Coordinates of C-alpha atoms and ligand atoms in Angstrom, one line a residue:
X188 CA 3.7 -57.6 103.0
X189 CA 1.5 -55.7 100.6
X190 CA 2.3 -55.6 96.9
X191 CA 3.7 -52.3 95.8
X192 CA 3.7 -52.7 92.0
X193 CA 0.2 -52.5 90.5
X194 CA 1.1 -55.3 88.1
X195 CA 2.5 -57.2 91.1
X196 CA -1.1 -57.7 92.4
X197 CA -1.0 -60.6 90.0
X198 CA 0.6 -63.7 91.4
X199 CA 1.5 -67.2 90.5
X200 CA -1.4 -69.5 91.5
X201 CA 0.9 -72.3 92.6
X202 CA 4.6 -72.8 93.2
X203 CA 4.6 -75.5 90.5
X204 CA 3.1 -72.9 88.2
X205 CA 6.0 -70.6 88.9
X206 CA 8.5 -73.4 88.4
X207 CA 7.0 -74.5 85.1
X208 CA 7.0 -70.8 83.9
X209 CA 10.7 -70.4 85.0
X210 CA 11.6 -73.7 83.3
X211 CA 9.6 -72.4 80.3
X212 CA 11.7 -69.3 80.3
X213 CA 14.9 -71.3 80.6
X214 CA 14.1 -74.0 78.1
X215 CA 13.9 -72.4 74.7
X216 CA 15.5 -71.9 71.3
X217 CA 18.7 -71.7 73.4
X218 CA 18.4 -75.5 74.2
X219 CA 17.1 -76.7 70.9
X220 CA 18.5 -74.4 68.3
X221 CA 21.5 -72.8 70.0
X222 CA 22.9 -75.5 72.2
X223 CA 23.4 -78.2 69.5
X224 CA 25.2 -75.8 67.1
X225 CA 27.3 -74.1 69.8
X226 CA 28.3 -77.6 71.2
X227 CA 28.9 -78.8 67.7
X228 CA 31.2 -75.9 66.9
X229 CA 33.0 -76.0 70.3
X230 CA 34.0 -79.6 70.7
X231 CA 30.9 -81.6 71.6
X232 CA 31.4 -83.5 74.8
X233 CA 34.2 -81.2 76.0
X234 CA 31.9 -78.3 75.6
X235 CA 29.1 -80.2 77.4
X236 CA 31.4 -80.8 80.4
X237 CA 32.5 -77.2 80.8
X238 CA 28.9 -76.1 80.2
X239 CA 27.6 -78.4 83.0
X240 CA 30.3 -77.2 85.4
X241 CA 29.3 -73.6 84.7
X242 CA 25.6 -74.3 85.1
X243 CA 25.9 -75.9 88.5
X244 CA 28.9 -74.0 89.9
X245 CA 27.9 -70.5 88.8
X246 CA 24.6 -70.6 86.9
X247 CA 22.4 -72.1 89.6
X248 CA 23.8 -69.9 92.5
X249 CA 23.4 -66.8 90.3
X250 CA 19.9 -67.8 89.4
X251 CA 19.1 -68.0 93.1
X252 CA 20.7 -64.5 93.4
X253 CA 18.4 -63.2 90.7
X254 CA 15.3 -64.8 92.1
X255 CA 16.2 -63.4 95.6
X256 CA 16.2 -59.9 94.3
X257 CA 12.9 -60.2 92.6
X258 CA 11.1 -62.0 95.5
X259 CA 12.5 -59.5 98.1
X260 CA 11.9 -56.4 95.8
X261 CA 8.4 -57.6 94.7
X262 CA 8.6 -55.3 91.7
X263 CA 9.8 -55.2 88.1
X264 CA 13.5 -55.3 87.2
X265 CA 14.2 -51.6 87.8
X266 CA 11.7 -51.1 90.7
X267 CA 13.1 -54.1 92.7
X268 CA 16.6 -52.6 92.7
X269 CA 15.2 -49.1 93.6
X270 CA 13.3 -50.6 96.5
X271 CA 16.2 -52.6 97.9
X272 CA 18.9 -49.9 97.2
X273 CA 17.2 -46.5 97.2
X274 CA 19.1 -43.5 96.0
X275 CA 21.8 -45.6 94.4
X276 CA 22.6 -46.5 90.8
X277 CA 22.0 -50.2 91.2
X278 CA 18.7 -49.9 89.3
X279 CA 20.8 -49.4 86.1
X280 CA 21.3 -53.2 86.3
X281 CA 17.5 -53.5 85.8
X282 CA 17.5 -51.0 83.0
X283 CA 20.3 -53.0 81.2
X284 CA 18.2 -56.1 81.8
X285 CA 15.1 -54.5 80.2
X286 CA 17.2 -53.4 77.2
X287 CA 18.8 -56.9 77.0
X288 CA 15.4 -58.6 77.1
X289 CA 14.1 -56.4 74.3
X290 CA 17.1 -57.1 72.2
X291 CA 17.0 -60.9 72.7
X292 CA 13.3 -61.0 71.9
X293 CA 13.9 -59.0 68.8
X294 CA 16.1 -61.6 67.3
X295 CA 14.4 -64.5 69.1
X296 CA 11.1 -63.7 67.4
X297 CA 12.9 -63.8 64.0
X298 CA 14.1 -67.3 64.6
X299 CA 10.7 -68.3 66.2
X300 CA 9.0 -66.8 63.1
X301 CA 11.2 -69.1 60.8
X302 CA 10.2 -72.0 63.0
X303 CA 6.5 -71.3 62.6
X304 CA 7.0 -71.0 58.9
X305 CA 8.8 -74.4 58.8
X306 CA 6.0 -75.9 60.8
X307 CA 3.5 -74.6 58.3
X308 CA 5.6 -76.1 55.5
X309 CA 5.6 -79.5 57.2
X310 CA 1.9 -79.3 58.0
X311 CA 1.0 -78.6 54.4
X312 CA 3.5 -81.3 53.2
X313 CA 5.6 -78.8 51.2
X314 CA 8.8 -79.8 53.0
X315 CA 8.1 -83.5 53.0
X316 CA 10.2 -83.7 49.9
X317 CA 13.3 -81.7 49.1
X318 CA 12.5 -78.4 47.5
X319 CA 14.2 -77.5 44.1
X320 CA 17.9 -76.7 44.8
X321 CA 17.8 -78.4 48.2
X322 CA 17.0 -77.3 51.8
X323 CA 20.0 -75.1 52.0
X324 CA 18.9 -73.0 49.0
X325 CA 15.3 -73.0 50.3
X326 CA 16.5 -71.7 53.7
X327 CA 18.6 -69.0 52.0
X328 CA 15.8 -67.9 49.8
X329 CA 13.5 -67.8 52.8
X330 CA 15.7 -65.7 55.2
X331 CA 16.8 -63.3 52.5
X332 CA 13.2 -62.6 51.5
X333 CA 12.4 -59.1 52.9
X334 CA 8.7 -59.4 53.7
X335 CA 7.5 -62.9 54.3
X336 CA 9.6 -63.6 57.4
X337 CA 8.3 -60.4 59.0
X338 CA 4.8 -61.8 58.7
X339 CA 5.6 -65.0 60.7
X340 CA 7.7 -63.0 63.2
X341 CA 4.8 -60.7 63.8
X342 CA 2.5 -63.7 64.2
X343 CA 4.7 -65.2 66.8
X344 CA 4.9 -61.8 68.7
X345 CA 1.1 -61.4 68.5
X346 CA 0.6 -64.8 70.1
X347 CA 3.1 -64.0 72.8
X348 CA 1.5 -60.6 73.4
X349 CA -2.0 -62.1 73.7
X350 CA -0.9 -64.4 76.4
X351 CA 1.1 -61.8 78.3
X352 CA -1.9 -59.4 78.2
X353 CA -3.9 -62.0 80.1
X354 CA -1.6 -61.6 83.1
X355 CA 0.5 -63.9 85.3
X356 CA -1.9 -66.5 86.6
X357 CA -4.4 -66.6 83.8
X358 CA -2.0 -65.9 81.0
X359 CA 1.6 -66.9 81.4
X360 CA 1.1 -69.6 84.1
X361 CA -1.8 -71.3 82.2
X362 CA 0.1 -71.3 79.0
X363 CA 3.2 -72.9 80.6
X364 CA 1.1 -75.5 82.3
X365 CA 0.3 -76.8 78.8
X366 CA 3.5 -75.9 77.0
X367 CA 6.0 -77.5 79.3
X368 CA 4.6 -81.0 79.8
X369 CA 3.8 -81.1 76.1
X370 CA 7.3 -80.1 75.2
X371 CA 8.8 -82.7 77.5
X372 CA 6.7 -85.5 76.0
X373 CA 7.6 -84.5 72.4
X374 CA 11.3 -84.1 73.1
X375 CA 11.6 -87.4 74.9
X376 CA 9.8 -89.0 71.9
X377 CA 12.2 -87.4 69.4
X378 CA 15.4 -88.3 71.4
X379 CA 14.1 -91.9 71.7
X380 CA 13.4 -92.0 68.0
X381 CA 16.9 -90.6 67.3
X382 CA 18.5 -93.4 69.3
X383 CA 16.8 -96.0 67.1
X384 CA 18.6 -94.6 64.0
X385 CA 21.6 -96.5 62.6
X386 CA 24.8 -94.8 63.6
X387 CA 23.1 -93.0 66.5
X388 CA 26.0 -94.3 68.7
X389 CA 28.4 -91.9 67.0
X390 CA 26.2 -89.0 67.9
X391 CA 26.1 -90.1 71.5
X392 CA 29.9 -90.5 71.5
X393 CA 30.3 -87.0 70.1
X394 CA 28.1 -85.6 72.9
X395 CA 29.4 -87.7 75.7
X396 CA 33.1 -88.6 75.0
X397 CA 35.3 -85.6 75.8
X398 CA 38.4 -84.7 73.9
X399 CA 40.5 -83.3 76.7
X400 CA 42.9 -81.4 74.4
X401 CA 40.0 -79.1 73.6
X402 CA 40.1 -77.8 77.3
X403 CA 43.0 -75.7 76.2
X404 CA 40.9 -73.6 73.9
X405 CA 39.7 -70.5 75.7
X406 CA 36.9 -70.0 73.3
X407 CA 35.2 -73.2 74.7
X408 CA 34.9 -71.4 78.1
X409 CA 33.4 -68.2 76.7
X410 CA 30.9 -70.1 74.5
X411 CA 30.0 -72.4 77.4
X412 CA 29.5 -69.5 79.8
X413 CA 27.5 -67.5 77.3
X414 CA 25.4 -70.6 76.6
X415 CA 24.8 -71.3 80.3
X416 CA 23.7 -67.8 80.9
X417 CA 21.5 -67.7 77.8
X418 CA 20.0 -71.1 78.6
X419 CA 19.2 -70.3 82.2
X420 CA 18.0 -66.8 81.2
X421 CA 20.3 -65.3 83.9
X422 CA 21.4 -61.7 83.9
X423 CA 18.6 -60.0 82.1
X424 CA 16.1 -59.8 85.0
X425 CA 13.4 -61.9 83.3
X426 CA 13.8 -64.5 86.1
X427 CA 13.8 -61.6 88.6
X428 CA 10.5 -60.3 87.2
X429 CA 9.0 -63.8 87.4
X430 CA 10.1 -64.3 91.0
X431 CA 8.5 -60.9 92.0
X432 CA 5.1 -62.6 91.5
X433 CA 5.8 -65.4 94.1
X434 CA 3.8 -65.7 97.2
X435 CA 5.8 -65.3 100.5
X436 CA 5.3 -69.0 101.4
X437 CA 6.8 -70.3 98.1
X438 CA 10.5 -70.9 98.8
X439 CA 13.3 -70.3 96.4
X440 CA 16.2 -72.8 96.8
X441 CA 14.5 -76.0 95.7
X442 CA 12.7 -74.2 92.8
X443 CA 16.0 -72.8 91.6
X444 CA 17.8 -76.2 91.6
X445 CA 14.7 -77.7 89.9
X446 CA 14.9 -75.1 87.1
X447 CA 18.7 -75.7 86.6
X448 CA 18.3 -79.4 86.5
X449 CA 15.4 -79.4 84.1
X450 CA 17.0 -76.9 81.8
X451 CA 20.2 -79.0 81.6
X452 CA 18.1 -82.2 81.0
X453 CA 16.3 -80.5 78.2
X454 CA 19.6 -79.3 76.6
X455 CA 21.0 -82.8 76.8
X456 CA 17.8 -84.4 75.4
X457 CA 17.9 -81.8 72.6
X458 CA 21.6 -82.7 72.0
X459 CA 20.7 -86.4 71.8
X460 CA 17.8 -85.7 69.5
X461 CA 19.9 -83.6 67.1
X462 CA 23.3 -85.4 67.2
X463 CA 21.9 -88.9 66.8
X464 CA 20.2 -87.7 63.6
X465 CA 23.2 -85.6 62.4
X466 CA 25.7 -88.5 62.8
X467 CA 23.4 -91.2 61.5
X468 CA 23.2 -89.2 58.3
X469 CA 26.9 -88.5 58.2
X470 CA 26.5 -84.7 58.4
X471 CA 29.1 -82.4 60.0
X472 CA 28.0 -81.3 63.4
X473 CA 29.7 -77.9 63.0
X474 CA 27.3 -76.3 60.6
X475 CA 26.3 -73.4 62.9
X476 CA 22.9 -71.6 63.3
X477 CA 21.3 -73.2 60.2
X478 CA 21.7 -76.7 61.7
X479 CA 18.1 -77.1 62.6
X480 CA 16.7 -75.4 59.5
X481 CA 18.8 -77.0 56.8
X482 CA 20.5 -80.1 58.1
X483 CA 17.5 -81.5 60.1
X484 CA 15.0 -81.1 57.2
X485 CA 17.3 -83.0 54.8
X486 CA 17.6 -85.7 57.4
X487 CA 13.9 -85.8 58.0
X488 CA 13.4 -86.2 54.3
X489 CA 15.3 -89.4 54.2
X490 CA 13.7 -90.9 57.3
X491 CA 10.7 -93.1 57.3
X492 CA 7.7 -90.9 58.2
X493 CA 10.1 -88.0 58.2
X494 CA 7.4 -85.5 57.3
X495 CA 5.5 -86.3 60.5
X496 CA 8.8 -86.1 62.5
X497 CA 9.3 -82.7 60.9
X498 CA 5.9 -81.6 62.2
X499 CA 6.6 -82.9 65.7
X500 CA 10.1 -81.2 65.7
X501 CA 8.8 -77.8 64.6
X502 CA 5.8 -77.9 67.0
X503 CA 8.2 -78.5 69.8
X504 CA 10.6 -75.7 68.6
X505 CA 7.7 -73.2 68.5
X506 CA 6.5 -74.3 71.9
X507 CA 9.9 -73.9 73.4
X508 CA 10.3 -70.5 71.8
X509 CA 6.9 -69.3 73.0
X510 CA 7.5 -70.3 76.7
X511 CA 10.7 -68.3 76.7
X512 CA 9.4 -65.4 74.8
X513 CA 6.7 -65.0 77.5
X514 CA 9.4 -64.2 80.1
X515 CA 11.3 -61.9 77.7
X516 CA 8.2 -59.9 77.0
X517 CA 7.0 -59.8 80.6
X518 CA 10.3 -58.1 81.6
X519 CA 9.7 -54.8 79.7
X520 CA 6.0 -55.0 80.1
X521 CA 6.2 -55.0 84.0
X522 CA 8.6 -52.1 83.8
X523 CA 6.6 -50.0 81.3
X524 CA 3.4 -50.7 83.1
X525 CA 4.8 -49.3 86.4
X526 CA 6.8 -46.4 85.1
X527 CA 4.3 -45.1 82.6
X528 CA 1.2 -46.1 84.7
X529 CA -0.4 -47.9 81.8
X530 CA -2.7 -50.9 81.8
X531 CA -1.0 -54.3 81.2
X532 CA -2.6 -54.4 77.7
X533 CA -1.2 -51.0 76.7
X534 CA 2.2 -51.8 78.2
X535 CA 2.3 -55.1 76.3
X536 CA 1.3 -53.4 73.0
X537 CA 4.1 -50.8 73.4
X538 CA 6.8 -53.3 74.3
X539 CA 5.7 -55.7 71.6
X540 CA 5.8 -52.9 69.0
X541 CA 9.3 -51.8 70.0
X542 CA 10.5 -55.4 69.8
X543 CA 8.9 -55.9 66.4
X544 CA 10.7 -52.8 65.0
X545 CA 14.1 -54.0 66.3
X546 CA 13.3 -57.5 65.0
X547 CA 12.7 -56.1 61.5
X548 CA 16.4 -55.0 61.5
X549 CA 17.5 -58.5 62.6
X550 CA 15.4 -60.1 59.9
X551 CA 16.5 -57.8 57.1
X552 CA 20.1 -58.3 58.2
X553 CA 19.9 -61.6 56.2
X554 CA 18.7 -60.0 53.1
X555 CA 18.7 -56.4 52.0
X556 CA 20.7 -55.2 55.0
X557 CA 23.2 -58.0 54.8
X558 CA 26.0 -55.6 54.0
X559 CA 25.7 -54.3 57.6
X560 CA 28.3 -56.5 59.3
X561 CA 30.9 -56.3 62.0
X562 CA 33.6 -58.9 61.9
X563 CA 31.5 -61.1 59.7
X564 CA 28.5 -60.9 62.0
X565 CA 25.2 -59.8 60.7
X566 CA 22.6 -57.8 62.7
X567 CA 21.1 -60.9 64.3
X568 CA 24.5 -62.3 65.2
X569 CA 25.5 -59.0 66.7
X570 CA 22.4 -58.8 68.9
X571 CA 23.0 -62.5 69.9
X572 CA 26.7 -61.9 70.8
X573 CA 26.1 -58.6 72.5
X574 CA 23.4 -60.1 74.7
X575 CA 24.7 -63.7 75.4
X576 CA 28.4 -62.8 75.7
X577 CA 28.2 -59.3 77.3
X578 CA 24.8 -58.2 78.7
X579 CA 23.9 -61.5 80.3
X580 CA 27.3 -62.1 82.0
X581 CA 27.6 -58.5 83.0
X582 CA 24.0 -58.5 84.5
X583 CA 24.9 -61.7 86.4
X584 CA 28.1 -60.1 87.7
X585 CA 26.3 -57.0 88.8
X586 CA 23.6 -59.0 90.6
X587 CA 26.3 -61.1 92.3
X588 CA 28.0 -57.9 93.5
X589 CA 24.7 -56.5 94.6
X590 CA 23.6 -59.4 96.7
X591 CA 27.1 -60.6 97.7
X592 CA 28.7 -57.2 98.6
X593 CA 26.1 -54.4 98.6
X594 CA 23.5 -56.2 100.8
X595 CA 24.5 -57.2 104.3
X596 CA 25.4 -60.9 104.8
X597 CA 22.2 -61.4 106.9
X598 CA 20.0 -59.7 104.3
X599 CA 21.5 -61.8 101.5
X600 CA 21.0 -65.0 103.3
X601 CA 17.5 -64.1 104.4
X602 CA 16.5 -63.2 100.8
X603 CA 18.1 -66.4 99.4
X604 CA 15.9 -68.5 101.8
X605 CA 18.7 -71.1 102.1
X606 CA 18.4 -72.8 105.4
X607 CA 21.5 -75.0 105.8
X608 CA 24.4 -72.9 107.2
X609 CA 26.8 -74.9 105.1
X610 CA 25.0 -74.2 101.9
X611 CA 24.6 -70.5 102.9
X612 CA 28.4 -70.3 103.1
X613 CA 29.0 -72.1 99.9
X614 CA 26.5 -69.9 98.1
X615 CA 28.0 -66.7 99.5
X616 CA 31.6 -67.8 98.5
X617 CA 30.4 -68.5 95.0
X618 CA 28.5 -65.2 94.5
X619 CA 31.2 -63.1 96.3
X620 CA 34.3 -64.6 94.8
X621 CA 34.1 -67.5 92.4
X622 CA 31.4 -66.2 90.0
X623 CA 32.9 -62.7 89.8
X624 CA 36.4 -63.9 89.2
X625 CA 35.3 -66.4 86.5
X626 CA 33.0 -63.9 84.9
X627 CA 35.6 -61.2 84.8
X628 CA 38.4 -63.4 83.4
X629 CA 36.1 -64.7 80.7
X630 CA 34.7 -61.4 79.8
X631 CA 38.0 -59.6 79.7
X632 CA 39.6 -62.4 77.6
X633 CA 36.8 -62.2 75.1
X634 CA 36.8 -58.4 74.9
X635 CA 40.5 -58.4 74.3
X636 CA 40.0 -61.2 71.8
X637 CA 42.7 -63.3 73.4
Ligands
LIG705 N1 16.6 -69.2 78.2 C1 15.9 -69.0 76.9 C2 16.5 -70.0 75.9 O1 17.3 -70.8 76.3 C3 15.9 -67.6 76.5 C4 17.2 -67.0 76.4 C5 15.0 -66.8 77.3 C6 17.5 -65.7 77.0 O2 16.2 -69.9 74.8

């Protein structure tokens, strides 16, 4: 079949390249920055169990649904829906995805910018010893500063844009071929190091010994679902866009399971890395988003060779953020490229600029715009909650309805490329019934604030 989207002429060179890129999209700040603090606030091991159940029962089948739409549609998020369902409103799912991707990258690049700044502080040795007033005060002073964070955020976006401008095979695929193996090595090293610390066992117990009574807390389910969607990058059509660049012969099911497994493994390794350190230094695991920017630096300071460990940690955080940001940027780039008929470079420049402008708001929300709050959430928290708890699950729900109910059964199965009749049926039951019911219950509960 010929490619219809101009940008779609570009393809992954190998299936492994696609898998690494999809894993790169999945494994990100969500695993290293978000997972530990959400797990810490929502019950540790109990949260992990619910999270694992959601990833494999709902996340992986929905990821396959999203991949199927992209591979069959062979176009950007909006174009693929238009092609598979002409003259319907289904493409609005793609538009919501593009908006979601822009919003996520807007705040993602703020946190990624902090990470590069911290890396710089470790490389120069500035954070090897505790700054005056402690790491908490240093972090507060940093995020409330109106200008400096914007510089690092812009730097991160520029690197992301330069790679995306080079295209799929020579840009995104090549970058992930380096980023993902590098990230795996650094994270395994850090988790291994964490396990050698005194008191590491307590951290492992926090992560792996569930407190069953916490299962009664509905918030655990909402947080676990939001985290599963965020971590697997489901529901915003970034994965859809990536799968549209697959060659016909590269099959989806095994790649999907591979991405789900690797993403979970990376989250667990990140959990081990963070919680062994947190517990061995007697710190509360419930310290929220600043966990990796305040708690970890003070822990590194009291460790032998902690400065170097800090360098390694922030290198890996930046690598993880970059590999995910590539997919978040490719999503609007592919759409803008096709609809406005621009070159990839021009489309990237436009998407990157829009994202930077939104990101300015997220960054200033910590400082001069910190009075803009809803329910105690600042601008970045609002963007995070809106995307992780609403846009992503809603996108996933719509895609489940699209493939499960709008497409015919035969088409759905053909697009999914599942061969075993048993697995075909299980997958269909999940995307037709199980996923929608679970998603609706959790979304309604959270909207009603029950
Ligand atoms: N999945 C990634 C992460 O976990 C991003 C989230 C892309 C949407 O950080």
